[in-house]
XYZ file of N, CA, C and O in Angstrom:
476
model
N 52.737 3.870 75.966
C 52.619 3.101 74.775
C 53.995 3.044 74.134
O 54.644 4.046 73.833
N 54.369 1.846 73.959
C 55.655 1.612 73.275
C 55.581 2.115 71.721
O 54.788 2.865 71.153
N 56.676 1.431 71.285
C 56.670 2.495 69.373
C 56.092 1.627 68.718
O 55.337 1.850 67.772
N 56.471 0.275 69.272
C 55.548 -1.167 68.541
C 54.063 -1.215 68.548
O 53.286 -1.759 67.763
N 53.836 -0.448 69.727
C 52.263 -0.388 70.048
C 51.370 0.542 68.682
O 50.413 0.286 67.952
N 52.276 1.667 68.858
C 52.095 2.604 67.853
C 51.943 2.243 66.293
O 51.075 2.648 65.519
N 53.190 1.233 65.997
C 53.531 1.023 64.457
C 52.247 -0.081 64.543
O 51.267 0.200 63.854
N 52.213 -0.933 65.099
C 51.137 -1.909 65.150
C 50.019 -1.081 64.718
O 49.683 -1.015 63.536
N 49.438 -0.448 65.661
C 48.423 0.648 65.781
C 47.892 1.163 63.734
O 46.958 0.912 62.974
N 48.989 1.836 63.695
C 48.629 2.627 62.290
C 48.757 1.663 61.105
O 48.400 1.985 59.972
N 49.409 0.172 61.485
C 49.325 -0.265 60.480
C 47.791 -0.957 60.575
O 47.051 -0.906 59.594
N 47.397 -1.561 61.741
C 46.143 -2.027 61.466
C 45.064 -1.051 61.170
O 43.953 -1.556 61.008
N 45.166 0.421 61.049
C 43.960 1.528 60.787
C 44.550 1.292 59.125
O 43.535 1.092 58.458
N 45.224 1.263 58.626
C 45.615 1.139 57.206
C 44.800 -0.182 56.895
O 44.035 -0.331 55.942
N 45.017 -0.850 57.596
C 44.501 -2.137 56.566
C 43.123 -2.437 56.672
O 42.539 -3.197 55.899
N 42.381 -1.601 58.017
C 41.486 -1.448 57.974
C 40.326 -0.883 56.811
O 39.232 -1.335 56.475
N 41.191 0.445 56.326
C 41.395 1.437 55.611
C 41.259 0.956 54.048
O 40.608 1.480 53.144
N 42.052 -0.163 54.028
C 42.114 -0.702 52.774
C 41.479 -1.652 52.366
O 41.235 -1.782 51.167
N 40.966 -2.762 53.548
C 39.744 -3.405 53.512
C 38.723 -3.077 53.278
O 37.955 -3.744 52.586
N 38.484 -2.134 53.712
C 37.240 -1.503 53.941
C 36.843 -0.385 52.031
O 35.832 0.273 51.787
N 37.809 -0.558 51.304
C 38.314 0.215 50.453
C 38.049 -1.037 49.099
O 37.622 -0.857 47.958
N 38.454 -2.183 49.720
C 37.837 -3.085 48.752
C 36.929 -3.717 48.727
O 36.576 -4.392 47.760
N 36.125 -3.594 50.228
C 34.489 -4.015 50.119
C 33.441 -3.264 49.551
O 32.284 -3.551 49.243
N 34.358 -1.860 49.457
C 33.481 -1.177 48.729
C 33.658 -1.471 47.519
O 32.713 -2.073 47.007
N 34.477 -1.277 46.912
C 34.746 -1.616 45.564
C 33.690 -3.235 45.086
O 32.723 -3.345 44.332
N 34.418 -4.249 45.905
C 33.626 -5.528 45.638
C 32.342 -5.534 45.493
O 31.700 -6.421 44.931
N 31.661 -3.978 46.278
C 29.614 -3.965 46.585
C 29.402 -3.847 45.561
O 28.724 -4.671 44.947
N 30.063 -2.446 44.845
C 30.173 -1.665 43.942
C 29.888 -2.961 42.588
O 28.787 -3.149 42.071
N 31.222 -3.759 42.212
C 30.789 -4.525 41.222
C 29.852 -5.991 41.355
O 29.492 -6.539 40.313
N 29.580 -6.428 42.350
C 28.857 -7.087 42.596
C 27.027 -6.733 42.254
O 26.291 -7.481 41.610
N 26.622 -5.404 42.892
C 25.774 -4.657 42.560
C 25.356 -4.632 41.161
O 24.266 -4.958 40.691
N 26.775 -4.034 40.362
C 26.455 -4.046 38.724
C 26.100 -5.379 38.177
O 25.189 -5.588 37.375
N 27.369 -6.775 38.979
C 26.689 -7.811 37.946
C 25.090 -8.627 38.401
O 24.413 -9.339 37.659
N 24.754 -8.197 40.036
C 23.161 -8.181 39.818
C 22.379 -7.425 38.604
O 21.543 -7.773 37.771
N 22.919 -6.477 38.850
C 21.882 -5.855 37.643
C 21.890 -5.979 36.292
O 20.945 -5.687 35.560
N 23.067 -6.458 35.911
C 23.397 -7.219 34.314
C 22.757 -8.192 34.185
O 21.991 -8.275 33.225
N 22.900 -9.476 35.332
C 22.031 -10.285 35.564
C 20.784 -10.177 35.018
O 20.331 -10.572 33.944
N 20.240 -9.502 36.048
C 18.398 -9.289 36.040
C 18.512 -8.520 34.609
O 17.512 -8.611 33.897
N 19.108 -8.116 34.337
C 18.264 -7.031 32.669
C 18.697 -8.614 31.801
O 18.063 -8.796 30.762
N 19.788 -9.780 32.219
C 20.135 -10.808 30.722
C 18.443 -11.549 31.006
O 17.641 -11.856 30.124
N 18.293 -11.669 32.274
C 16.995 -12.792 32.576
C 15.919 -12.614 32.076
O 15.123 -13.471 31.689
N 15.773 -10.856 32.038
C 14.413 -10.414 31.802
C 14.542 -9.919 30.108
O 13.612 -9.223 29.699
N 15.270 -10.140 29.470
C 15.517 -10.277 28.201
C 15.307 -11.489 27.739
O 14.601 -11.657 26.744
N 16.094 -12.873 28.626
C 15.626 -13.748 28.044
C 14.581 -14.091 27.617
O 14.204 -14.611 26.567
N 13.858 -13.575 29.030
C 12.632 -13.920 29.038
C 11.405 -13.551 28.208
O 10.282 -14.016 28.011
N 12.198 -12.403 27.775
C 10.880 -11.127 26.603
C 11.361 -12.379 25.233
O 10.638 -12.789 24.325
N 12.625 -12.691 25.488
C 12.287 -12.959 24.279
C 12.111 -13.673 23.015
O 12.407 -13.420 21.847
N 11.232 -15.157 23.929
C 10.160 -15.708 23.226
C 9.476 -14.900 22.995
O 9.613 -14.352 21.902
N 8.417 -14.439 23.908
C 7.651 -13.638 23.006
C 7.770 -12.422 22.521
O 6.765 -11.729 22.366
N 8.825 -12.039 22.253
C 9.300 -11.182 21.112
C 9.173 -11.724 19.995
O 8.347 -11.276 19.200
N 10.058 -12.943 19.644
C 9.925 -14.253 18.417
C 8.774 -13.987 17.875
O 8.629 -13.193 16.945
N 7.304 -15.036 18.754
C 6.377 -14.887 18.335
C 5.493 -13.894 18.238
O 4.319 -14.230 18.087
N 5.817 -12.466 18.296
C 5.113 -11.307 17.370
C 6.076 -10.861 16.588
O 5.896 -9.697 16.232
N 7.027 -11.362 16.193
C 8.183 -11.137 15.237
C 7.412 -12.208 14.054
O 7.310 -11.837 12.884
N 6.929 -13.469 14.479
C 6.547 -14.464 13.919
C 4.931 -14.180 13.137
O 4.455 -14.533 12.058
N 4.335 -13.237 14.477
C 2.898 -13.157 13.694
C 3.164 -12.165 12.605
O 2.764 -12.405 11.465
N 3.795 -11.102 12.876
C 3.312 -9.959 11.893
C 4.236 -10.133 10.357
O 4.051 -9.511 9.310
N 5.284 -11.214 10.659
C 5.588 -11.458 9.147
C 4.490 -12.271 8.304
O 4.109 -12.010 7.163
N 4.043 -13.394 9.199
C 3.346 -14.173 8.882
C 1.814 -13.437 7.905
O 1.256 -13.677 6.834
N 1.612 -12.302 9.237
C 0.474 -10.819 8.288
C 0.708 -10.464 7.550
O -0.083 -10.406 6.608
N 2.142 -9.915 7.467
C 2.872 -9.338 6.416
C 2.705 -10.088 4.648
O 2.348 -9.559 3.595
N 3.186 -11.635 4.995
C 3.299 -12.548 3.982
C 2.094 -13.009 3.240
O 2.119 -13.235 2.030
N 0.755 -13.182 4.190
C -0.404 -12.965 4.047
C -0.961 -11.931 2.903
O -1.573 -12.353 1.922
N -0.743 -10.797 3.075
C -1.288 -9.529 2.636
C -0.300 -9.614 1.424
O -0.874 -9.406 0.355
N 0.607 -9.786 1.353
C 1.325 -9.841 -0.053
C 1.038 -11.111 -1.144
O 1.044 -10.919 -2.360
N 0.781 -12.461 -0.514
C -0.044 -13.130 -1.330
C -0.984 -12.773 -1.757
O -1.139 -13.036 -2.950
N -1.863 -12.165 -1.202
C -3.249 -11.809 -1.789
C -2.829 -10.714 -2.905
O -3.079 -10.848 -4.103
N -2.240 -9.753 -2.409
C -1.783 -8.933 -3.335
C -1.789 -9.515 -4.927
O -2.564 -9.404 -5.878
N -0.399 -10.247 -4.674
C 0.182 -11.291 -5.722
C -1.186 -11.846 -6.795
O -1.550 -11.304 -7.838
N -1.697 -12.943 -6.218
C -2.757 -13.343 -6.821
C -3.583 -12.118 -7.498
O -3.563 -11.776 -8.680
N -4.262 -11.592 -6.497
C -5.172 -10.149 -7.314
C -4.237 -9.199 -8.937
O -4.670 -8.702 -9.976
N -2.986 -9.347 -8.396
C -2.283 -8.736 -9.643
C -2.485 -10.026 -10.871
O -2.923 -9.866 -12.010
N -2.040 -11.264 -10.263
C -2.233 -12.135 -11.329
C -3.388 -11.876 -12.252
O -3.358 -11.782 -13.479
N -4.596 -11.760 -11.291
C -5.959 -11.874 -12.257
C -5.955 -10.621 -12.894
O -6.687 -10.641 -13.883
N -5.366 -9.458 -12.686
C -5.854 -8.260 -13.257
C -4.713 -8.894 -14.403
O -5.330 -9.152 -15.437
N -3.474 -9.171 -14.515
C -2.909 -9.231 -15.629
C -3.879 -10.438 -16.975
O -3.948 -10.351 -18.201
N -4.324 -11.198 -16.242
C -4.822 -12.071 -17.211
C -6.092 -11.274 -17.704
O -6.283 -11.616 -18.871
N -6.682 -10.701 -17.456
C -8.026 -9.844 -17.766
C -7.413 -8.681 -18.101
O -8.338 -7.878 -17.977
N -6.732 -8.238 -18.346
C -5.909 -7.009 -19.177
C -5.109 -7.573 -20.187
O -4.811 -6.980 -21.225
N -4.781 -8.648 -19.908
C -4.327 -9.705 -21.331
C -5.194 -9.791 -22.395
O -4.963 -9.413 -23.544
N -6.433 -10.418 -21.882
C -7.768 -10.694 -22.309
C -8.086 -9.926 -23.049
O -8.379 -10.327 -24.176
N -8.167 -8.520 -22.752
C -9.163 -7.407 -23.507
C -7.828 -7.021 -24.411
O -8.088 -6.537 -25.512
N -6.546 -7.166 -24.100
C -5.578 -6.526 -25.082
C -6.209 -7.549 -26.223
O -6.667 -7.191 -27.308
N -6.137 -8.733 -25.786
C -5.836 -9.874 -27.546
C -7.390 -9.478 -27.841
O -7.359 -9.349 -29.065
N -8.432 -9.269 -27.529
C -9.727 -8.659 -27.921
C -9.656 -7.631 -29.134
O -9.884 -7.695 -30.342
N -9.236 -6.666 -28.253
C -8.730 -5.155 -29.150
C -7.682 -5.654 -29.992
O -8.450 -5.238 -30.860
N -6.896 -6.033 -30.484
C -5.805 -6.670 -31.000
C -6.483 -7.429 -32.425
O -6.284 -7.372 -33.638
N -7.354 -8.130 -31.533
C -8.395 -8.990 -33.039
C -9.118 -7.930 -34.010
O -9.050 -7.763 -35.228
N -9.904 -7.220 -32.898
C -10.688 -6.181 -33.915
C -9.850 -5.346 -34.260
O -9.702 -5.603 -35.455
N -9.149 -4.452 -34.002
C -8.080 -3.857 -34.868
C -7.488 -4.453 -36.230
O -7.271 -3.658 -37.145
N -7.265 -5.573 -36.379
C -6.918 -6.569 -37.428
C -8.367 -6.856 -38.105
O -8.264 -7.445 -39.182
N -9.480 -6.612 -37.765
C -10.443 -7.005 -38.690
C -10.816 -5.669 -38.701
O -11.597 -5.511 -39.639
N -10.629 -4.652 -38.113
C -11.247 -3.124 -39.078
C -10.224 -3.210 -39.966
O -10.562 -3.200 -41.150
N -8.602 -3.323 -39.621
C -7.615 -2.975 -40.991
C -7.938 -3.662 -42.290
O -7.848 -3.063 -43.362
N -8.377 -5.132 -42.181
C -9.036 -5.639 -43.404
C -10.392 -5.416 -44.008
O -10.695 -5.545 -45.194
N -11.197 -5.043 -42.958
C -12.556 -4.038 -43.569
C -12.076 -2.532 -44.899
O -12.400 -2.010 -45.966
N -11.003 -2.477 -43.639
C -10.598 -0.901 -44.939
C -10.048 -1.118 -45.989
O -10.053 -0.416 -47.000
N -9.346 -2.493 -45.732
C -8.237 -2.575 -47.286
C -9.141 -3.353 -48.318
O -8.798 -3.433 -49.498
N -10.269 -3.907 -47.861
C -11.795 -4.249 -48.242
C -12.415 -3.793 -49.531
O -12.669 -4.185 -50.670
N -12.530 -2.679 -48.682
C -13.363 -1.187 -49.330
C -12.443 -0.253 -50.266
O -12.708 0.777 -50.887
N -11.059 -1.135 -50.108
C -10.547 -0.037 -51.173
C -9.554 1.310 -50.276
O -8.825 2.136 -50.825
N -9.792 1.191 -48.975
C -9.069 2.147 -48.338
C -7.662 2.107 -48.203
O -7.085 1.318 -48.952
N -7.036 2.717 -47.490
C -5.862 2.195 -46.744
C -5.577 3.175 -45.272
O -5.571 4.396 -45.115
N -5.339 1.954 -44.248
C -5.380 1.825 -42.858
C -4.123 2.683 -42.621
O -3.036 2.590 -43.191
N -4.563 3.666 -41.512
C -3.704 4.488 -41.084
C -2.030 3.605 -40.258
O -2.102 2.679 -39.449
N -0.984 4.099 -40.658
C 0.196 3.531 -39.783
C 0.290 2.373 -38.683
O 0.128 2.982 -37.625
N 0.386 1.637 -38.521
C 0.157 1.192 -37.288
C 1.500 1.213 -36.149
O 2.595 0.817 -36.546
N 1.388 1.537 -35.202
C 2.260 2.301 -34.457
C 3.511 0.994 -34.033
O 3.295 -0.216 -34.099
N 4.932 1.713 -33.561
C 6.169 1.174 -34.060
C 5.696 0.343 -32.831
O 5.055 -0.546 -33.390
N 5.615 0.061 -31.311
C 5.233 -0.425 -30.633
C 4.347 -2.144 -30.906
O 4.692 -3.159 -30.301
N 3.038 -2.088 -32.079
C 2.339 -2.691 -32.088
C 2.969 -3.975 -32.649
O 2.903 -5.147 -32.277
N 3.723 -3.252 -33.863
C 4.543 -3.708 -35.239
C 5.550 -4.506 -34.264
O 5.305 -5.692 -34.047
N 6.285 -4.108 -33.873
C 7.135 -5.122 -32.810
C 6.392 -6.315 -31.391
O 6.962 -7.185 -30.732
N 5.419 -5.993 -31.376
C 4.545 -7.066 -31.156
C 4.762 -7.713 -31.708
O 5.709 -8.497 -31.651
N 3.622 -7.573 -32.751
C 3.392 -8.815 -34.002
C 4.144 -9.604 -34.400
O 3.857 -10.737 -34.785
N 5.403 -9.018 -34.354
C 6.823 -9.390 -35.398
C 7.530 -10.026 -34.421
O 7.964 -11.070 -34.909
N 8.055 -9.845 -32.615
C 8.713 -10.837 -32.200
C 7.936 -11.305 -30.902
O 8.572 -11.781 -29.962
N 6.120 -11.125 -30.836
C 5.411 -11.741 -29.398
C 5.803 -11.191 -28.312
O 5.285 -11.400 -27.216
N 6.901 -10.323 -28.559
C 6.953 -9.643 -26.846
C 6.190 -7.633 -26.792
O 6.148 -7.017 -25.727
């Protein structure tokens, strides 16, 4: 075997060497962007219907707080109601007493600022 035979020789086990060095490498990332792939597809894919149970349970959500809403409405108007009730008769016992000659106990700093600016 000549020296050419030789140098020939070790250079083609090198490049063999090094080919073989970047097919691995190439499997290697090829492999990963299959699998990036398949997890973007199967994401896409969840997620419509992700959306629409993102979509129902606000929609439940929004539901249940209207009702809420309303039900508070009516309790405020019927707690309104019985306040201006109590409010009247309180004002007609204080003139029953001042009536009779009495006089009506304090009426509290709270009420007095009612009367005087409606809030």
């Amino acid at each position: 075997m000549s020296i050419w035979a030789g140098i020939v020789t070790a250079f083609g086990t090198v490049g063999m060497v090094v080919a073989g060095l970047f097919a691995a490498r190439a499997t290697r990332q090829a492999a990963a962007a299959t699998a990036e792939a398949t997890r973007a597809a199967a994401q896409a894919q969840a997620e419509p219907n992700q959306r629409a149970e993102d979509r129902a349970a606000f929609e439940a959500i929004k539901k249940e707080l209207r009702e809420d809403l309303a039900s508070t409405k009516q309790e405020i108007v019927r707690v309104r109601g019985v306040l201006y009730s109590v409010s009247r008769w309180a004002l007609a016992l204080r003139d029953q007493v001042l009536e009779l000659g009495g006089t009506p106990r304090q009426t509290p700093d709270d009420v007095e600022n009612y009367y005087r600016t409606g809030v």
